[in-house]
Tab-separated table of N, CA and C in Angstrom:
chain	number	residue	atom	x	y	z
A	1	UNK	N	313.007	-99.767	-87.974
A	1	UNK	CA	313.782	-98.908	-87.820
A	1	UNK	C	313.433	-97.651	-87.377
A	2	UNK	N	313.576	-97.531	-85.915
A	2	UNK	CA	313.241	-96.331	-85.539
A	2	UNK	C	315.115	-95.386	-85.492
A	3	UNK	N	315.327	-94.193	-85.883
A	3	UNK	CA	316.231	-93.482	-85.729
A	3	UNK	C	315.219	-92.046	-85.105
A	4	UNK	N	314.984	-92.278	-84.239
A	4	UNK	CA	314.491	-91.177	-83.134
A	4	UNK	C	315.504	-90.494	-82.877
A	5	UNK	N	315.257	-88.820	-83.039
A	5	UNK	CA	316.764	-87.584	-82.881
A	5	UNK	C	316.038	-87.188	-81.222
A	6	UNK	N	317.059	-87.355	-80.105
A	6	UNK	CA	317.278	-86.737	-78.745
A	6	UNK	C	316.381	-85.186	-78.950
A	7	UNK	N	315.800	-84.895	-77.862
A	7	UNK	CA	314.751	-83.576	-78.125
A	7	UNK	C	315.854	-82.392	-77.738
A	8	UNK	N	316.641	-81.225	-78.534
A	8	UNK	CA	317.601	-80.453	-78.339
A	8	UNK	C	318.070	-80.178	-76.866
A	9	UNK	N	316.442	-80.065	-76.417
A	9	UNK	CA	317.340	-80.046	-74.558
A	9	UNK	C	317.883	-81.295	-74.254
A	10	UNK	N	318.117	-82.314	-74.285
A	10	UNK	CA	318.301	-83.178	-73.906
A	10	UNK	C	319.497	-83.842	-74.180
A	11	UNK	N	319.902	-83.127	-75.441
A	11	UNK	CA	321.302	-83.220	-76.250
A	11	UNK	C	322.680	-82.674	-75.629
A	12	UNK	N	323.030	-83.541	-74.768
A	12	UNK	CA	324.377	-83.169	-73.702
A	12	UNK	C	325.414	-82.518	-75.107
A	13	UNK	N	325.312	-82.412	-75.829
A	13	UNK	CA	326.187	-82.061	-76.885
A	13	UNK	C	325.374	-81.045	-77.964
A	14	UNK	N	325.994	-79.337	-76.883
A	14	UNK	CA	325.435	-78.278	-77.853
A	14	UNK	C	325.491	-78.302	-78.919
A	15	UNK	N	326.638	-78.210	-79.231
A	15	UNK	CA	328.254	-77.701	-80.487
A	15	UNK	C	328.465	-78.757	-81.065
A	16	UNK	N	328.647	-79.228	-82.007
A	16	UNK	CA	329.692	-80.588	-82.085
A	16	UNK	C	330.214	-79.932	-83.329
A	17	UNK	N	331.532	-80.219	-82.868
A	17	UNK	CA	332.390	-79.679	-84.044
A	17	UNK	C	333.035	-80.665	-84.927
A	18	UNK	N	333.030	-80.164	-86.386
A	18	UNK	CA	333.809	-81.096	-86.964
A	18	UNK	C	334.987	-80.943	-87.154
A	19	UNK	N	335.302	-82.106	-88.165
A	19	UNK	CA	336.722	-81.856	-89.149
A	19	UNK	C	337.082	-80.050	-89.547
A	20	UNK	N	337.926	-79.309	-88.915
A	20	UNK	CA	338.171	-77.790	-89.820
A	20	UNK	C	337.046	-76.971	-89.097
A	21	UNK	N	336.447	-77.488	-88.063
A	21	UNK	CA	335.901	-75.869	-87.998
A	21	UNK	C	336.634	-75.519	-86.002
A	22	UNK	N	336.188	-75.266	-85.698
A	22	UNK	CA	336.674	-73.698	-83.956
A	22	UNK	C	335.630	-73.238	-83.768
A	23	UNK	N	336.125	-73.156	-82.654
A	23	UNK	CA	334.932	-72.376	-81.648
A	23	UNK	C	334.541	-71.237	-81.782
A	24	UNK	N	333.601	-69.964	-81.799
A	24	UNK	CA	334.084	-68.757	-82.783
A	24	UNK	C	334.261	-67.688	-81.372
A	25	UNK	N	333.058	-67.630	-80.462
A	25	UNK	CA	332.703	-67.050	-79.750
A	25	UNK	C	331.428	-67.654	-78.677
A	26	UNK	N	331.399	-67.039	-77.085
A	26	UNK	CA	330.939	-67.335	-76.459
A	26	UNK	C	329.991	-66.066	-75.694
A	27	UNK	N	328.819	-65.838	-75.217
A	27	UNK	CA	328.361	-64.949	-75.125
A	27	UNK	C	327.769	-65.565	-73.737
A	28	UNK	N	327.565	-64.446	-72.481
A	28	UNK	CA	326.977	-65.200	-71.406
A	28	UNK	C	326.288	-63.386	-71.048
A	29	UNK	N	324.993	-63.872	-70.536
A	29	UNK	CA	324.334	-62.608	-70.027
A	29	UNK	C	323.590	-63.096	-68.098
A	30	UNK	N	324.388	-62.476	-67.937
A	30	UNK	CA	323.899	-62.638	-66.391
A	30	UNK	C	323.048	-61.590	-66.197
A	31	UNK	N	321.999	-61.562	-65.283
A	31	UNK	CA	321.165	-60.438	-65.371
A	31	UNK	C	321.315	-60.711	-63.546
A	32	UNK	N	321.238	-59.497	-63.026
A	32	UNK	CA	321.353	-59.489	-61.687
A	32	UNK	C	320.260	-60.112	-60.839
A	33	UNK	N	319.195	-59.989	-61.612
A	33	UNK	CA	317.832	-60.394	-61.322
A	33	UNK	C	317.952	-62.107	-61.212
A	34	UNK	N	318.635	-63.033	-61.914
A	34	UNK	CA	318.906	-64.090	-61.339
A	34	UNK	C	319.990	-64.753	-61.453
A	35	UNK	N	321.026	-64.079	-60.306
A	35	UNK	CA	321.902	-64.495	-60.112
A	35	UNK	C	321.832	-65.759	-58.889
A	36	UNK	N	321.300	-65.112	-57.928
A	36	UNK	CA	320.781	-66.772	-57.121
A	36	UNK	C	320.630	-67.820	-57.217
A	37	UNK	N	319.846	-67.782	-59.025
A	37	UNK	CA	319.575	-69.249	-59.721
A	37	UNK	C	320.491	-69.516	-60.350
A	38	UNK	N	321.739	-68.882	-60.407
A	38	UNK	CA	322.672	-68.790	-61.452
A	38	UNK	C	322.101	-68.747	-62.874
A	39	UNK	N	321.169	-67.872	-63.259
A	39	UNK	CA	320.692	-67.964	-64.267
A	39	UNK	C	321.985	-66.726	-64.959
A	40	UNK	N	321.462	-67.563	-66.551
A	40	UNK	CA	321.759	-67.371	-67.546
A	40	UNK	C	321.173	-66.981	-68.902
A	41	UNK	N	321.423	-66.840	-69.975
A	41	UNK	CA	321.040	-66.320	-71.221
A	41	UNK	C	322.007	-66.969	-72.003
A	42	UNK	N	323.379	-67.763	-72.717
A	42	UNK	CA	324.458	-67.820	-73.572
A	42	UNK	C	324.108	-68.603	-75.036
A	43	UNK	N	324.693	-67.360	-75.603
A	43	UNK	CA	324.849	-68.385	-77.179
A	43	UNK	C	326.583	-68.404	-77.467
A	44	UNK	N	326.204	-69.200	-77.811
A	44	UNK	CA	327.470	-70.296	-78.642
A	44	UNK	C	328.064	-69.946	-80.092
A	45	UNK	N	329.171	-69.950	-80.309
A	45	UNK	CA	329.026	-69.502	-82.099
A	45	UNK	C	330.351	-70.614	-82.449
A	46	UNK	N	329.827	-71.671	-83.404
A	46	UNK	CA	331.954	-71.815	-83.998
A	46	UNK	C	331.111	-71.288	-85.591
A	47	UNK	N	332.742	-71.286	-86.290
A	47	UNK	CA	332.654	-71.110	-87.466
A	47	UNK	C	333.185	-72.133	-88.781
A	48	UNK	N	332.126	-72.523	-88.823
A	48	UNK	CA	332.296	-73.760	-90.004
A	48	UNK	C	333.473	-73.077	-90.841
A	49	UNK	N	333.576	-75.008	-91.953
A	49	UNK	CA	334.677	-74.370	-92.126
A	49	UNK	C	334.822	-73.595	-93.754
A	50	UNK	N	332.967	-72.823	-94.410
A	50	UNK	CA	332.888	-71.975	-95.207
A	50	UNK	C	332.881	-70.795	-94.738
A	51	UNK	N	333.859	-70.722	-94.087
A	51	UNK	CA	333.656	-69.289	-93.065
A	51	UNK	C	331.813	-68.660	-92.201
A	52	UNK	N	331.415	-69.426	-92.430
A	52	UNK	CA	329.520	-68.818	-92.053
A	52	UNK	C	329.394	-69.289	-90.101
A	53	UNK	N	329.113	-69.545	-89.255
A	53	UNK	CA	329.066	-69.090	-88.404
A	53	UNK	C	327.579	-70.451	-87.654
A	54	UNK	N	328.608	-70.931	-86.744
A	54	UNK	CA	326.704	-71.836	-86.526
A	54	UNK	C	325.922	-71.365	-84.973
A	55	UNK	N	325.358	-71.240	-84.202
A	55	UNK	CA	325.356	-70.168	-83.324
A	55	UNK	C	324.128	-71.041	-82.564
A	56	UNK	N	323.971	-71.027	-81.293
A	56	UNK	CA	323.056	-71.773	-80.403
A	56	UNK	C	323.231	-71.206	-79.115
A	57	UNK	N	321.839	-70.734	-78.788
A	57	UNK	CA	321.413	-69.841	-77.760
A	57	UNK	C	320.399	-70.563	-76.344
A	58	UNK	N	320.537	-70.484	-75.433
A	58	UNK	CA	319.464	-71.374	-74.075
A	58	UNK	C	320.068	-70.625	-73.219
A	59	UNK	N	318.247	-71.045	-72.406
A	59	UNK	CA	318.862	-70.510	-70.560
A	59	UNK	C	319.452	-71.372	-70.328
A	60	UNK	N	320.131	-70.903	-68.830
A	60	UNK	CA	320.727	-71.954	-68.526
A	60	UNK	C	320.835	-71.529	-66.920
A	61	UNK	N	320.441	-72.093	-65.616
A	61	UNK	CA	320.182	-72.300	-64.467
A	61	UNK	C	320.523	-73.528	-63.871
A	62	UNK	N	320.550	-73.622	-62.776
A	62	UNK	CA	321.194	-74.162	-61.280
A	62	UNK	C	320.010	-74.713	-60.603
A	63	UNK	N	319.273	-75.871	-60.253
A	63	UNK	CA	317.913	-76.309	-59.778
A	63	UNK	C	318.605	-77.048	-58.856
A	64	UNK	N	318.178	-77.373	-57.541
A	64	UNK	CA	319.242	-78.100	-56.592
A	64	UNK	C	320.074	-78.758	-57.138
A	65	UNK	N	320.701	-77.736	-57.388
A	65	UNK	CA	322.192	-78.291	-57.799
A	65	UNK	C	322.853	-78.931	-59.064
A	66	UNK	N	321.773	-79.223	-60.120
A	66	UNK	CA	321.394	-79.475	-61.113
A	66	UNK	C	321.304	-78.854	-62.274
A	67	UNK	N	322.460	-78.512	-63.266
A	67	UNK	CA	322.594	-78.078	-64.180
A	67	UNK	C	321.338	-77.894	-65.346
A	68	UNK	N	320.699	-77.139	-66.119
A	68	UNK	CA	319.297	-77.009	-66.184
A	68	UNK	C	319.450	-76.203	-67.710
A	69	UNK	N	318.806	-76.505	-68.944
A	69	UNK	CA	318.764	-76.179	-70.254
A	69	UNK	C	317.757	-75.337	-70.629
A	70	UNK	N	317.607	-74.701	-71.804
A	70	UNK	CA	315.640	-74.711	-71.905
A	70	UNK	C	315.697	-73.490	-73.150
A	71	UNK	N	315.135	-73.874	-73.815
A	71	UNK	CA	314.726	-72.477	-74.777
A	71	UNK	C	316.137	-72.802	-75.501
A	72	UNK	N	316.398	-74.105	-76.347
A	72	UNK	CA	317.506	-74.337	-77.101
A	72	UNK	C	317.088	-73.619	-77.939
A	73	UNK	N	317.356	-72.950	-78.784
A	73	UNK	CA	317.444	-71.973	-80.448
A	73	UNK	C	318.721	-72.624	-80.888
A	74	UNK	N	319.360	-73.552	-82.221
A	74	UNK	CA	319.814	-73.844	-83.166
A	74	UNK	C	319.868	-72.304	-84.405
A	75	UNK	N	320.648	-71.987	-84.904
A	75	UNK	CA	320.620	-71.495	-85.924
A	75	UNK	C	321.818	-71.605	-87.254
A	76	UNK	N	321.717	-72.486	-88.248
A	76	UNK	CA	322.666	-73.278	-88.836
A	76	UNK	C	323.157	-72.497	-89.621
A	77	UNK	N	323.113	-71.373	-89.887
A	77	UNK	CA	324.084	-70.337	-90.929
A	77	UNK	C	323.327	-68.946	-90.746
A	78	UNK	N	325.159	-68.134	-90.125
A	78	UNK	CA	324.653	-67.016	-89.236
A	78	UNK	C	325.960	-66.606	-89.771
A	79	UNK	N	325.814	-64.779	-90.363
A	79	UNK	CA	327.616	-64.429	-90.940
A	79	UNK	C	327.624	-63.619	-89.225
A	80	UNK	N	329.592	-63.319	-89.265
A	80	UNK	CA	330.151	-62.889	-88.333
A	80	UNK	C	328.890	-61.624	-88.065
A	81	UNK	N	328.850	-60.528	-89.205
A	81	UNK	CA	327.781	-59.608	-88.868
A	81	UNK	C	326.621	-59.561	-88.086
A	82	UNK	N	326.329	-60.408	-88.897
A	82	UNK	CA	324.615	-60.830	-87.914
A	82	UNK	C	324.677	-61.518	-86.937
A	83	UNK	N	325.782	-61.670	-86.377
A	83	UNK	CA	325.657	-62.541	-85.075
A	83	UNK	C	326.230	-61.416	-83.686
A	84	UNK	N	326.520	-60.546	-84.623
A	84	UNK	CA	327.109	-59.113	-83.451
A	84	UNK	C	325.785	-58.146	-83.520
A	85	UNK	N	324.840	-58.422	-84.982
A	85	UNK	CA	323.532	-57.533	-84.367
A	85	UNK	C	322.822	-58.459	-83.792
A	86	UNK	N	322.620	-60.104	-83.124
A	86	UNK	CA	322.049	-60.621	-82.730
A	86	UNK	C	322.386	-60.534	-81.483
A	87	UNK	N	323.815	-59.855	-80.666
A	87	UNK	CA	324.308	-59.849	-79.461
A	87	UNK	C	323.608	-58.654	-79.102
A	88	UNK	N	324.114	-57.660	-79.664
A	88	UNK	CA	323.711	-55.946	-79.465
A	88	UNK	C	322.068	-56.072	-79.629
A	89	UNK	N	321.734	-56.784	-80.401
A	89	UNK	CA	320.021	-56.443	-79.519
A	89	UNK	C	319.498	-56.860	-78.723
A	90	UNK	N	319.681	-58.498	-78.227
A	90	UNK	CA	319.681	-58.566	-77.405
A	90	UNK	C	319.346	-57.604	-76.331
A	91	UNK	N	321.261	-57.187	-75.781
A	91	UNK	CA	321.790	-56.274	-74.953
A	91	UNK	C	320.720	-55.357	-74.513
A	92	UNK	N	319.930	-54.710	-75.850
A	92	UNK	CA	319.387	-53.485	-75.850
A	92	UNK	C	317.699	-54.188	-75.701
A	93	UNK	N	317.470	-55.381	-75.393
A	93	UNK	CA	316.062	-55.217	-75.454
A	93	UNK	C	315.818	-56.188	-73.960
A	94	UNK	N	316.782	-56.878	-73.471
A	94	UNK	CA	316.991	-56.962	-72.297
A	94	UNK	C	317.854	-55.954	-71.240
A	95	UNK	N	318.389	-55.001	-71.591
A	95	UNK	CA	318.740	-53.580	-70.811
A	95	UNK	C	320.029	-54.200	-70.057
A	96	UNK	N	320.886	-54.730	-70.572
A	96	UNK	CA	322.059	-55.845	-69.842
A	96	UNK	C	323.079	-54.307	-70.142
A	97	UNK	N	323.605	-54.299	-68.583
A	97	UNK	CA	324.633	-53.526	-68.155
A	97	UNK	C	325.925	-54.239	-68.694
A	98	UNK	N	327.101	-53.658	-68.829
A	98	UNK	CA	328.298	-54.197	-68.621
A	98	UNK	C	328.851	-55.570	-67.808
A	99	UNK	N	328.475	-55.354	-66.602
A	99	UNK	CA	328.822	-56.431	-65.355
A	99	UNK	C	327.672	-57.475	-65.179
A	100	UNK	N	326.974	-57.462	-66.885
A	100	UNK	CA	326.379	-58.796	-66.597
A	100	UNK	C	325.953	-59.702	-67.820
A	101	UNK	N	327.436	-58.795	-68.645
A	101	UNK	CA	327.652	-59.299	-70.382
A	101	UNK	C	328.978	-59.828	-69.809
A	102	UNK	N	328.945	-61.135	-70.416
A	102	UNK	CA	331.025	-61.047	-71.081
A	102	UNK	C	330.498	-61.959	-72.576
A	103	UNK	N	331.964	-61.388	-73.121
A	103	UNK	CA	332.145	-61.931	-74.179
A	103	UNK	C	333.852	-63.434	-73.366
A	104	UNK	N	332.956	-64.224	-74.636
A	104	UNK	CA	334.390	-65.059	-74.584
A	104	UNK	C	335.110	-65.589	-76.177
A	105	UNK	N	336.244	-64.715	-76.641
A	105	UNK	CA	336.925	-64.789	-77.636
A	105	UNK	C	337.631	-65.837	-77.800
A	106	UNK	N	336.973	-67.055	-78.294
A	106	UNK	CA	337.792	-68.163	-79.327
A	106	UNK	C	338.575	-67.686	-80.195
A	107	UNK	N	338.097	-66.969	-80.727
A	107	UNK	CA	338.523	-66.826	-82.300
A	107	UNK	C	340.255	-66.131	-82.393
A	108	UNK	N	340.945	-66.002	-81.566
A	108	UNK	CA	342.641	-65.831	-81.495
A	108	UNK	C	343.098	-66.975	-81.441
A	109	UNK	N	342.613	-68.386	-80.929
A	109	UNK	CA	343.137	-69.819	-81.131
A	109	UNK	C	343.234	-70.204	-82.572
A	110	UNK	N	343.795	-71.050	-82.713
A	110	UNK	CA	344.146	-71.468	-83.965
A	110	UNK	C	344.096	-72.936	-84.370
A	111	UNK	N	344.188	-73.094	-83.373
A	111	UNK	CA	343.392	-75.249	-83.254
A	111	UNK	C	342.603	-74.912	-81.893
A	112	UNK	N	341.516	-75.913	-82.513
A	112	UNK	CA	340.001	-76.267	-81.907
A	112	UNK	C	340.806	-76.798	-80.877
A	113	UNK	N	342.207	-77.614	-80.862
A	113	UNK	CA	342.954	-78.346	-79.389
A	113	UNK	C	343.709	-76.986	-78.524
A	114	UNK	N	343.452	-76.198	-79.209
A	114	UNK	CA	343.749	-74.702	-78.036
A	114	UNK	C	343.170	-74.113	-77.284
A	115	UNK	N	341.639	-73.921	-78.291
A	115	UNK	CA	340.655	-73.641	-77.742
A	115	UNK	C	340.228	-74.409	-76.718
A	116	UNK	N	340.185	-75.908	-76.946
A	116	UNK	CA	339.693	-76.914	-75.327
A	116	UNK	C	340.852	-76.487	-74.568
A	117	UNK	N	341.997	-76.491	-74.692
A	117	UNK	CA	343.012	-76.115	-73.583
A	117	UNK	C	342.233	-75.244	-73.444
A	118	UNK	N	342.744	-73.643	-73.573
A	118	UNK	CA	342.475	-72.528	-73.125
A	118	UNK	C	341.081	-72.914	-71.726
A	119	UNK	N	339.594	-73.589	-72.660
A	119	UNK	CA	338.852	-73.378	-72.115
A	119	UNK	C	339.072	-74.530	-70.320
A	120	UNK	N	339.764	-75.252	-70.638
A	120	UNK	CA	340.089	-76.466	-69.023
A	120	UNK	C	340.758	-75.342	-67.874
A	121	UNK	N	341.467	-74.356	-68.839
A	121	UNK	CA	342.442	-74.004	-67.656
A	121	UNK	C	341.284	-73.200	-67.291
A	122	UNK	N	340.936	-72.420	-67.772
A	122	UNK	CA	340.039	-71.612	-67.605
A	122	UNK	C	338.630	-71.439	-66.844
A	123	UNK	N	338.337	-73.345	-66.314
A	123	UNK	CA	337.545	-73.980	-66.115
A	123	UNK	C	335.894	-73.837	-67.115
A	124	UNK	N	336.197	-73.447	-67.449
A	124	UNK	CA	334.982	-73.583	-68.595
A	124	UNK	C	334.478	-74.676	-69.971
A	125	UNK	N	335.130	-75.807	-69.635
A	125	UNK	CA	334.391	-77.199	-70.174
A	125	UNK	C	334.597	-77.645	-68.976
A	126	UNK	N	333.487	-78.514	-69.371
A	126	UNK	CA	333.302	-79.918	-68.774
A	126	UNK	C	333.225	-80.763	-69.952
A	127	UNK	N	335.220	-80.997	-69.065
A	127	UNK	CA	336.056	-82.632	-69.720
A	127	UNK	C	334.819	-83.640	-70.248
A	128	UNK	N	333.766	-84.116	-69.278
A	128	UNK	CA	333.172	-85.570	-69.773
A	128	UNK	C	332.095	-85.095	-71.063
A	129	UNK	N	331.884	-83.687	-71.618
A	129	UNK	CA	331.231	-83.846	-72.484
A	129	UNK	C	332.023	-83.433	-74.336
A	130	UNK	N	333.646	-83.605	-73.993
A	130	UNK	CA	334.673	-83.611	-75.117
A	130	UNK	C	334.949	-84.553	-75.251
A	131	UNK	N	335.065	-85.090	-76.429
A	131	UNK	CA	335.321	-86.109	-77.104
A	131	UNK	C	336.573	-85.877	-78.224
């Protein structure tokens, strides 16, 4: 029996939401130098039922019209304070200016359904990946 897991860079589902979990915040770092290739460094976080967060970060760019993800990192348990420290550290180390950074706060929605609906309205969700 071969239960080979797909490599994270080929896993189309970067964050899997389980019952009772919600999305927390998405962070987008868009350096001016990489805008032509639509380069972004993204941090996505979900809130687990125990109050801790799970975080995924990765590089995103479009090559020949095809979205590419690379350097995928998963952190299964991080506190909200630690996540804020990580985001601030990335901003400092990359000299990210306010116009190169976006924070999308999804914690204001009480259900995952409300969050998904908001993401669809903002054209931020590829619905083929929502199950």
